Short mmCIF file of C-alpha atoms and ligand atoms in Angstrom, two decimals:
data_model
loop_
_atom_site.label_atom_id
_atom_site.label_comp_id
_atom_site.label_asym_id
_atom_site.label_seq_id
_atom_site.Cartn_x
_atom_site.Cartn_y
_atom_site.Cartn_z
CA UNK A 1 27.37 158.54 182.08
CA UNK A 2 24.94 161.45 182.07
CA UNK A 3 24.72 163.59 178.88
CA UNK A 4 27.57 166.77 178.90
CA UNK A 5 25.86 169.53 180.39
CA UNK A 6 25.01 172.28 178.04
CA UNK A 7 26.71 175.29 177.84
CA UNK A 8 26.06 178.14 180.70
CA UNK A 9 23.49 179.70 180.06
CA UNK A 10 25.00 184.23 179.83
CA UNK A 11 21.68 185.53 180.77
CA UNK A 12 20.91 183.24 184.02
CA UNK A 13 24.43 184.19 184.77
CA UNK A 14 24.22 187.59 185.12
CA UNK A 15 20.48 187.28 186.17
CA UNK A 16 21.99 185.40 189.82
CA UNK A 17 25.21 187.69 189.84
CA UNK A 18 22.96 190.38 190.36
CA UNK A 19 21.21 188.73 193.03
CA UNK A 20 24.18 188.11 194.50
CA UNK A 21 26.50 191.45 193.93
CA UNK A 22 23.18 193.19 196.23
CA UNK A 23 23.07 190.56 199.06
CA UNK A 24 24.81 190.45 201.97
CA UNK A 25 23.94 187.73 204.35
CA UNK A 26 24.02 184.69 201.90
CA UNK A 27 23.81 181.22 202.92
CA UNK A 28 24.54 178.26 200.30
CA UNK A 29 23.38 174.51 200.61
CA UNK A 30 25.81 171.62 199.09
CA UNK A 31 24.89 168.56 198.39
CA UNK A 32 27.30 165.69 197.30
CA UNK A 33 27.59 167.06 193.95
CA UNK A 34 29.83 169.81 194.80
CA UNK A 35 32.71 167.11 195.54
CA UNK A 36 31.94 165.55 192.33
CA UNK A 37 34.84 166.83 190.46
CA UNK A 38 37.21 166.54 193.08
CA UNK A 39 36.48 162.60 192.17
CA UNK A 40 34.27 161.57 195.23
CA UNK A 41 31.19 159.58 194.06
CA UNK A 42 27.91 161.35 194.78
CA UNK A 43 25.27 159.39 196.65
CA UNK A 44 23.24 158.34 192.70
CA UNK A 45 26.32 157.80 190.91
CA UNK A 46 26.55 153.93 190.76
CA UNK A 47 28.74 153.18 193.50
CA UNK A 48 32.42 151.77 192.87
CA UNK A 49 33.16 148.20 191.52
CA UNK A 50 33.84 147.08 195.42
CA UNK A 51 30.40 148.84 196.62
CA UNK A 52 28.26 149.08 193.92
CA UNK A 53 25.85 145.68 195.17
CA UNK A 54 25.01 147.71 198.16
CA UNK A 55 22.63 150.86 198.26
CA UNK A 56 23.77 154.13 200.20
CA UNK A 57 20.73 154.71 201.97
CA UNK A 58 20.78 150.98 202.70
CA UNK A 59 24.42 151.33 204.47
CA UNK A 60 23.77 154.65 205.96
CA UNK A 61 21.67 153.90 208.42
CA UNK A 62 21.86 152.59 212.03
CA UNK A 63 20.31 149.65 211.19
CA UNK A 64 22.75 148.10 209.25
CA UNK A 65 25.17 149.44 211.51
CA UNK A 66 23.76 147.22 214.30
CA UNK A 67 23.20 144.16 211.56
CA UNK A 68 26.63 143.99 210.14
CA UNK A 69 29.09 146.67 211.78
CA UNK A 70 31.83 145.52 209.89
CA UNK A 71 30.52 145.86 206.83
CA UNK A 72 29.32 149.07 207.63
CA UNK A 73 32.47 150.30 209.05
CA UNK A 74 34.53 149.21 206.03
CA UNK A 75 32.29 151.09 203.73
CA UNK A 76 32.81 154.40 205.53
CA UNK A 77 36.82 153.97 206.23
CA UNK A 78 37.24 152.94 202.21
CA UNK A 79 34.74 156.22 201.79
CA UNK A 80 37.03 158.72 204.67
CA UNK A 81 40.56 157.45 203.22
CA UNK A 82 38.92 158.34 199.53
CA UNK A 83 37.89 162.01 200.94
CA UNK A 84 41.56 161.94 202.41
CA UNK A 85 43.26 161.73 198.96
CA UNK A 86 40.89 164.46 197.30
CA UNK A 87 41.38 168.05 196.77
CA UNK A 88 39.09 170.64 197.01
CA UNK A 89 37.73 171.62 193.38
CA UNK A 90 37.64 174.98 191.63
CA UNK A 91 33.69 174.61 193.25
CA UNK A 92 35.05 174.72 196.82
CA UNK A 93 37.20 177.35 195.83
CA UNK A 94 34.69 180.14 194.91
CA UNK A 95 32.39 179.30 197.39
CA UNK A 96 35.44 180.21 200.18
CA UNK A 97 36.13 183.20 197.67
CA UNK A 98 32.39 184.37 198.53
CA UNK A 99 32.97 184.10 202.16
CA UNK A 100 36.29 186.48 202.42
CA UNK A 101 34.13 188.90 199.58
CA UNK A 102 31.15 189.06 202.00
CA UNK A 103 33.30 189.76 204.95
CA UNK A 104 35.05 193.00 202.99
CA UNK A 105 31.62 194.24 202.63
CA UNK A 106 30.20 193.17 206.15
CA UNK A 107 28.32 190.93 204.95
CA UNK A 108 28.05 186.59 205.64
CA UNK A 109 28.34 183.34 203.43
CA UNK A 110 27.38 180.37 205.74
CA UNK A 111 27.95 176.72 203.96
CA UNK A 112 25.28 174.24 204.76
CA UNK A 113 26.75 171.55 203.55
CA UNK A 114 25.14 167.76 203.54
CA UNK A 115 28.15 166.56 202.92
CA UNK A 116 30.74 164.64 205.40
CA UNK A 117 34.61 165.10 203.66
CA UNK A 118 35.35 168.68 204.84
CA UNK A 119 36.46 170.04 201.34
CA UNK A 120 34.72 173.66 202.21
CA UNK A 121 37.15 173.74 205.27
CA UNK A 122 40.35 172.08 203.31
CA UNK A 123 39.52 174.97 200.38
CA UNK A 124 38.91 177.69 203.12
CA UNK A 125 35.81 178.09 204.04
CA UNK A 126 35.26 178.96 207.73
CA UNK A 127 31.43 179.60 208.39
CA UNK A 128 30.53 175.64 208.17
CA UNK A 129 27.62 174.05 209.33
CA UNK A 130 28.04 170.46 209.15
CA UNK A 131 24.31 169.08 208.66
CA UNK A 132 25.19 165.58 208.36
CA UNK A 133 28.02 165.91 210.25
CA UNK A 134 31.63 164.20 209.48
CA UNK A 135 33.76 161.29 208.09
CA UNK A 136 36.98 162.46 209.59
CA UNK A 137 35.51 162.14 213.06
CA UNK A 138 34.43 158.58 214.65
CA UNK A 139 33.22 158.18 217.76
CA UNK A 140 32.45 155.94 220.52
CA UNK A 141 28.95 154.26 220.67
CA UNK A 142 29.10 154.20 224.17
CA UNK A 143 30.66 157.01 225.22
CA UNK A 144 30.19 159.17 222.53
CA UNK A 145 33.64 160.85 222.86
CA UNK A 146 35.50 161.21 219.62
CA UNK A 147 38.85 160.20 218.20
CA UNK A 148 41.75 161.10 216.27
CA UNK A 149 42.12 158.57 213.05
CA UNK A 150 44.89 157.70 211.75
CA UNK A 151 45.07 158.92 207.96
CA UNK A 152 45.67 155.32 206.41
CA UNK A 153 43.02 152.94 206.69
CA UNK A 154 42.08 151.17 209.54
CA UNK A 155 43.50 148.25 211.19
CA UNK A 156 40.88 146.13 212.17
CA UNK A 157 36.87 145.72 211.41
CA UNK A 158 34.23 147.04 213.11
CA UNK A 159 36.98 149.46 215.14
CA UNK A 160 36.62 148.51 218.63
CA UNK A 161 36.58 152.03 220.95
CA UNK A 162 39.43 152.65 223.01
CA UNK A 163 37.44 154.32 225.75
CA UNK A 164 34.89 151.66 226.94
CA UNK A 165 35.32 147.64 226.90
CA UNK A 166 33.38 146.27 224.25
CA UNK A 167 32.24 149.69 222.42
CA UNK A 168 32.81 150.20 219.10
CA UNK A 169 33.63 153.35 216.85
CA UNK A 170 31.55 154.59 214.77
CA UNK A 171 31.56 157.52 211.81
CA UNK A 172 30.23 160.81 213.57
CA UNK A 173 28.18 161.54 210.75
CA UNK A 174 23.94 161.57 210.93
CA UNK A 175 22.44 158.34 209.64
CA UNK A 176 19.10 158.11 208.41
CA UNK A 177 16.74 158.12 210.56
CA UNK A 178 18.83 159.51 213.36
CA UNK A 179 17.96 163.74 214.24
CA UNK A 180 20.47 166.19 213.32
CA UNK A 181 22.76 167.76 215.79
CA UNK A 182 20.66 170.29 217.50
CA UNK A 183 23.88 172.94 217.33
CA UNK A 184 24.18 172.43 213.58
CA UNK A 185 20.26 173.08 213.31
CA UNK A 186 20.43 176.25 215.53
CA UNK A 187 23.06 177.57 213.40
CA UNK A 188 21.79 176.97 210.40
CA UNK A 189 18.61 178.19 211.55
CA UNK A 190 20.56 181.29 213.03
CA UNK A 191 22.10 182.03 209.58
CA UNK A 192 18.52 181.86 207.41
CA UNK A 193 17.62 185.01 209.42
CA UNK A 194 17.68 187.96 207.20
CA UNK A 195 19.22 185.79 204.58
CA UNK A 196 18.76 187.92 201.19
CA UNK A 197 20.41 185.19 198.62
CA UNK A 198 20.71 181.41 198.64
CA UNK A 199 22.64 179.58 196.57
CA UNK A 200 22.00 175.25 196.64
CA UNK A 201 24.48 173.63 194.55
CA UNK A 202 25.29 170.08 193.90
CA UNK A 203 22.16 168.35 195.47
CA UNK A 204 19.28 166.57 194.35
CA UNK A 205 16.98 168.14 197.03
CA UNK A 206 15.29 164.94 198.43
CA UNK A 207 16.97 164.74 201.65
CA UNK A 208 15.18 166.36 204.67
CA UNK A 209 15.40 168.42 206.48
CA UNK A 210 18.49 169.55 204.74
CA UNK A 211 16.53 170.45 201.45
CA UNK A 212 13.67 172.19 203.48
CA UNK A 213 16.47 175.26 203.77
CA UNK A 214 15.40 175.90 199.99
CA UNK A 215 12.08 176.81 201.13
CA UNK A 216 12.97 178.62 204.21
CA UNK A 217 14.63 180.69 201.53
CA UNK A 218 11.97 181.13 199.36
CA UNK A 219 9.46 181.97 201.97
CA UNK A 220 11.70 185.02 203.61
CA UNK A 221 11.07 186.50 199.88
CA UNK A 222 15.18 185.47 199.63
CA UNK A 223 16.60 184.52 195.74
CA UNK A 224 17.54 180.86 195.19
CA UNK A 225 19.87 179.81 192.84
CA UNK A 226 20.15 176.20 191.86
CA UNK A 227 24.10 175.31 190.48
CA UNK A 228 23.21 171.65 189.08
CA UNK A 229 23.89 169.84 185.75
CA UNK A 230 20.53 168.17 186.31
CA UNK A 231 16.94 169.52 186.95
CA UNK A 232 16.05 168.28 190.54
CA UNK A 233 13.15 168.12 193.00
CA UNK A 234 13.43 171.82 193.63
CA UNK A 235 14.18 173.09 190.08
CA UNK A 236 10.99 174.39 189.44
CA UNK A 237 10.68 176.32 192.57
CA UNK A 238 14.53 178.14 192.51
CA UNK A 239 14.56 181.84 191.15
CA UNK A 240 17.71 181.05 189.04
CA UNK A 241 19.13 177.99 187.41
CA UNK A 242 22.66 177.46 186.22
CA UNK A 243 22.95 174.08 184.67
CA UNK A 244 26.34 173.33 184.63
CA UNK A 245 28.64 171.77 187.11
CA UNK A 246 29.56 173.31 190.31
CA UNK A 247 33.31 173.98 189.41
CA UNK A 248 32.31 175.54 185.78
CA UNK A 249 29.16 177.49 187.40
CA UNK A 250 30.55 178.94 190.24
CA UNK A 251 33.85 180.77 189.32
CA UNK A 252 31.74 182.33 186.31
CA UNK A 253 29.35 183.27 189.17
CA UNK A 254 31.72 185.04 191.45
CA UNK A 255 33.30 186.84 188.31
CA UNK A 256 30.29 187.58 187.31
CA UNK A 257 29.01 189.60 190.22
CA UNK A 258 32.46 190.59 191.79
CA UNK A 259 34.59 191.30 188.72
CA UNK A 260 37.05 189.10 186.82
CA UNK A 261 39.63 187.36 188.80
CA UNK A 262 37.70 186.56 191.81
CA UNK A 263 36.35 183.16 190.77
CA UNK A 264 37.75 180.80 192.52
CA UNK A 265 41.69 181.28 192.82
CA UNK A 266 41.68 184.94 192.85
CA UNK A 267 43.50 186.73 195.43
CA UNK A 268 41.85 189.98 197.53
CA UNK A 269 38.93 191.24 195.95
CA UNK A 270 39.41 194.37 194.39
CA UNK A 271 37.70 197.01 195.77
CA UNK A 272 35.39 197.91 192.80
CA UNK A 273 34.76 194.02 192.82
C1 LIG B 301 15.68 163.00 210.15
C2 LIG B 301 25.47 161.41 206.03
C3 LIG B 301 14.22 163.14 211.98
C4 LIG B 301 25.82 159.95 206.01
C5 LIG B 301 23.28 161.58 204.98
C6 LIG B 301 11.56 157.48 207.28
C7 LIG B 301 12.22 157.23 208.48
C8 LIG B 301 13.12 158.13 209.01
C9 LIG B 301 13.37 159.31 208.35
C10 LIG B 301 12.72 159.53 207.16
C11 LIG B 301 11.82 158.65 206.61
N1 LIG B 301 11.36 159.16 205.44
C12 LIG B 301 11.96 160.36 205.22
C13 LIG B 301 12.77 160.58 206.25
C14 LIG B 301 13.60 161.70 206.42
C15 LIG B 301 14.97 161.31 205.84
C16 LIG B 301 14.95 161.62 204.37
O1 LIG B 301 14.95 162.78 204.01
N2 LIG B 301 14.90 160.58 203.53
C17 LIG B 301 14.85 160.82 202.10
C18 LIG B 301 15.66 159.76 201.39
C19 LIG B 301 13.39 160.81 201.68
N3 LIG B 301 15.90 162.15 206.56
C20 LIG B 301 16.50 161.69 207.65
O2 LIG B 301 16.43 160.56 208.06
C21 LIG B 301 17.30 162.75 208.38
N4 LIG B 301 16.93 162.73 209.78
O3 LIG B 301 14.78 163.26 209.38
O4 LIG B 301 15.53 162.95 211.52
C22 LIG B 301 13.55 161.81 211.98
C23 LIG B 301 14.11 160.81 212.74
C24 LIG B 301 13.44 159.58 212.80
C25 LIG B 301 12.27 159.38 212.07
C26 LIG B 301 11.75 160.39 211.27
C27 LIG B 301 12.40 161.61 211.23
C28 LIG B 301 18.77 162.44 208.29
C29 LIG B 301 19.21 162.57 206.85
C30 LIG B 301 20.74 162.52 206.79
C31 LIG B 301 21.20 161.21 206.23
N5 LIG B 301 22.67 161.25 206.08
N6 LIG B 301 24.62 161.72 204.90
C32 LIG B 301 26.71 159.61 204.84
O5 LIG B 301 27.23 160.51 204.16
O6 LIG B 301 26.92 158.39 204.64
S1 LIG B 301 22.34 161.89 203.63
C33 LIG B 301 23.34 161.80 202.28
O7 LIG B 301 22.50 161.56 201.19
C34 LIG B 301 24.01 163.10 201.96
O8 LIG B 301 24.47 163.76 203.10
C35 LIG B 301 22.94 163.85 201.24
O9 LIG B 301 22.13 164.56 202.13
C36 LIG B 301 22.14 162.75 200.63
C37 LIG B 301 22.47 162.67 199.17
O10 LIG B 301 21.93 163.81 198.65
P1 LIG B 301 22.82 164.77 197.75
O11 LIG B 301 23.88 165.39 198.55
O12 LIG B 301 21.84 165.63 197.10
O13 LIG B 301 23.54 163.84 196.74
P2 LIG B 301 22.86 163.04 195.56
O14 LIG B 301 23.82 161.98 195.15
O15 LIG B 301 21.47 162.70 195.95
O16 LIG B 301 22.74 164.12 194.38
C38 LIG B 301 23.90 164.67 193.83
C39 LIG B 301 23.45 165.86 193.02
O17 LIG B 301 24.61 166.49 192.50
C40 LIG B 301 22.60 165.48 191.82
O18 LIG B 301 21.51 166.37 191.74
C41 LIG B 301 23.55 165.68 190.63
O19 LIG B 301 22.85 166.11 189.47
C42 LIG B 301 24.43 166.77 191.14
N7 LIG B 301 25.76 166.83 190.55
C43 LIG B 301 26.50 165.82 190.03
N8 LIG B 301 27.69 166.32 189.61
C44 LIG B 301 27.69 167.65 189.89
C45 LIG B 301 26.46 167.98 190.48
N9 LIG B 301 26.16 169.22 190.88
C46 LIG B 301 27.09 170.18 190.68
N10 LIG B 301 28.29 169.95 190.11
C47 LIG B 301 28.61 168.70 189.70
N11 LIG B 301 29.82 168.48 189.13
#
């Protein structure tokens, strides 16, 4: 168990909320540790009792896929019924707070998110861009054309596709080694434009090109703040660090900057906020 994070540090605080309070086309990477407190394993917590002799990045690929599909399959439909039963944390919460505050004052908050449950949509969050694409979504391997899963687990192992003999169905999210969807680049690519404050919470910055958005950041002159209980590969690069968990950093955040009350369960913002 890692070491309790130390207290939140006032001054960084109100350092970022000022960065933020001025910006208005913000864009925020998330990384599996955002979904940490809503009790989904990130990717280097040791993996549960059933899963913990195999290696994420050993499973997540289409290699293994095409060695052992049921395997494979199982993993992700044990990993899709577990996002199924969690709720979206106080995290999720002020980061779709952000959104409806930046759209009172004309302004944008796009989610880049690396992650596959769909917890920024299930807490509100509309302006999505789904890097790594999705758990809730499989598809065909030959066809490509998606399906509607039934919430309980599946039936049978590796899920054979109902739209060509012999197919399977596959999780539509990106493997390693496979590109990312060109229309989730382009969007993401769309929203860095003019973007005048990033925010990268709950990731440990390793994974590219997801964690190359830090840099785009930093390079268009734009503030990044790091939300993270740990120091990670781009800690020493961010502007601002706040090293506490997402759902304890992030409410304090949006108070901070927008006025008490619109943390993460807040209703409108007020208009002084
Ligand atoms: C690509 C979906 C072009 C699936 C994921 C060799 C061959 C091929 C490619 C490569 C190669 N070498 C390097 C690459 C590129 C590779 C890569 O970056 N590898 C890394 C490991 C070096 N990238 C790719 O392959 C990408 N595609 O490059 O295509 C290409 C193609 C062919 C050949 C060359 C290039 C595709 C990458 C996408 C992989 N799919 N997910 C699934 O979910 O199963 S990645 C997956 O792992 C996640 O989506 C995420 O991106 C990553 C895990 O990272 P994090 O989210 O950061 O999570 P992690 O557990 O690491 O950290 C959690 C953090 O949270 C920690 O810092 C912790 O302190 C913090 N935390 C904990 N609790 C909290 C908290 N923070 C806040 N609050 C808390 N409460």
């Amino acid at each position: 168990m890692s070491d309790p994070a130390p207290a939140l540090d006032p001054a960084a605080v109100a350092a970022a909320a000022a960065d933020l309070a001025r910006a208005r086309r913000i864009v925020v990477l998330t990384g599996a540790g955002i979904s940490a407190e809503s009790d989904i394993p990130t990717f280097r917590d040791t993996m549960e009792a059933l899963w913990k002799e195999f290696d994420p990045q050993e499973l997540a690929t289409p290699e293994a896929f095409a060695r052992d599909p049921e395997t494979v399959t199982r993993w992700y439909d044990h990993r899709r019924t577990r996002c199924l039963e969690a709720e979206p944390n106080p995290g999720h919460r002020a980061l779709a707070r952000l959104e409806r505050v930046m759209r009172e004052r004309g302004g944008t908050c796009t989610i880049l998110t690396q992650n596959v449950d769909r917890l920024h949509q299930r807490a509100g969050s509309e302006d999505v861009v789904e890097l790594h694409g999705t758990i809730m979504e499989w598809r065909c391997t030959e066809t490509g054309r998606r399906v509607e899963l039934e919430p309980g687990p599946m039936p049978v192992f590796p899920p054979p596709s109902p739209h060509h003999p012999g197919a399977l169905l596959r999780p539509d999210v990106v493997w390693f080694g496979e590109m990312l969807p060109t229309a989730a680049i382009e969007r993401a690519e769309r929203a860095m434009h003019g973007c005048d404050c990033f925010l990268s919470v709950g990731t440990s910055s390793v994974v590219y090109p997801a964690a190359g958005f830090i840099d785009a950041a930093l390079a268009v002159g734009a503030p990044v703040v790091e939300v993270n209980p740990q120091a990670t590969a781009a800690s020493d690069r961010v502007t601002h660090r706040l090293v506490a968990p997402g759902g304890v950093a992030l409410p304090r955040l949006m108070d901070e900057a927008f006025g008490a009350g619109t943390g993460a369960d807040a209703g409108p913002a007020r208009e002084d906020g």
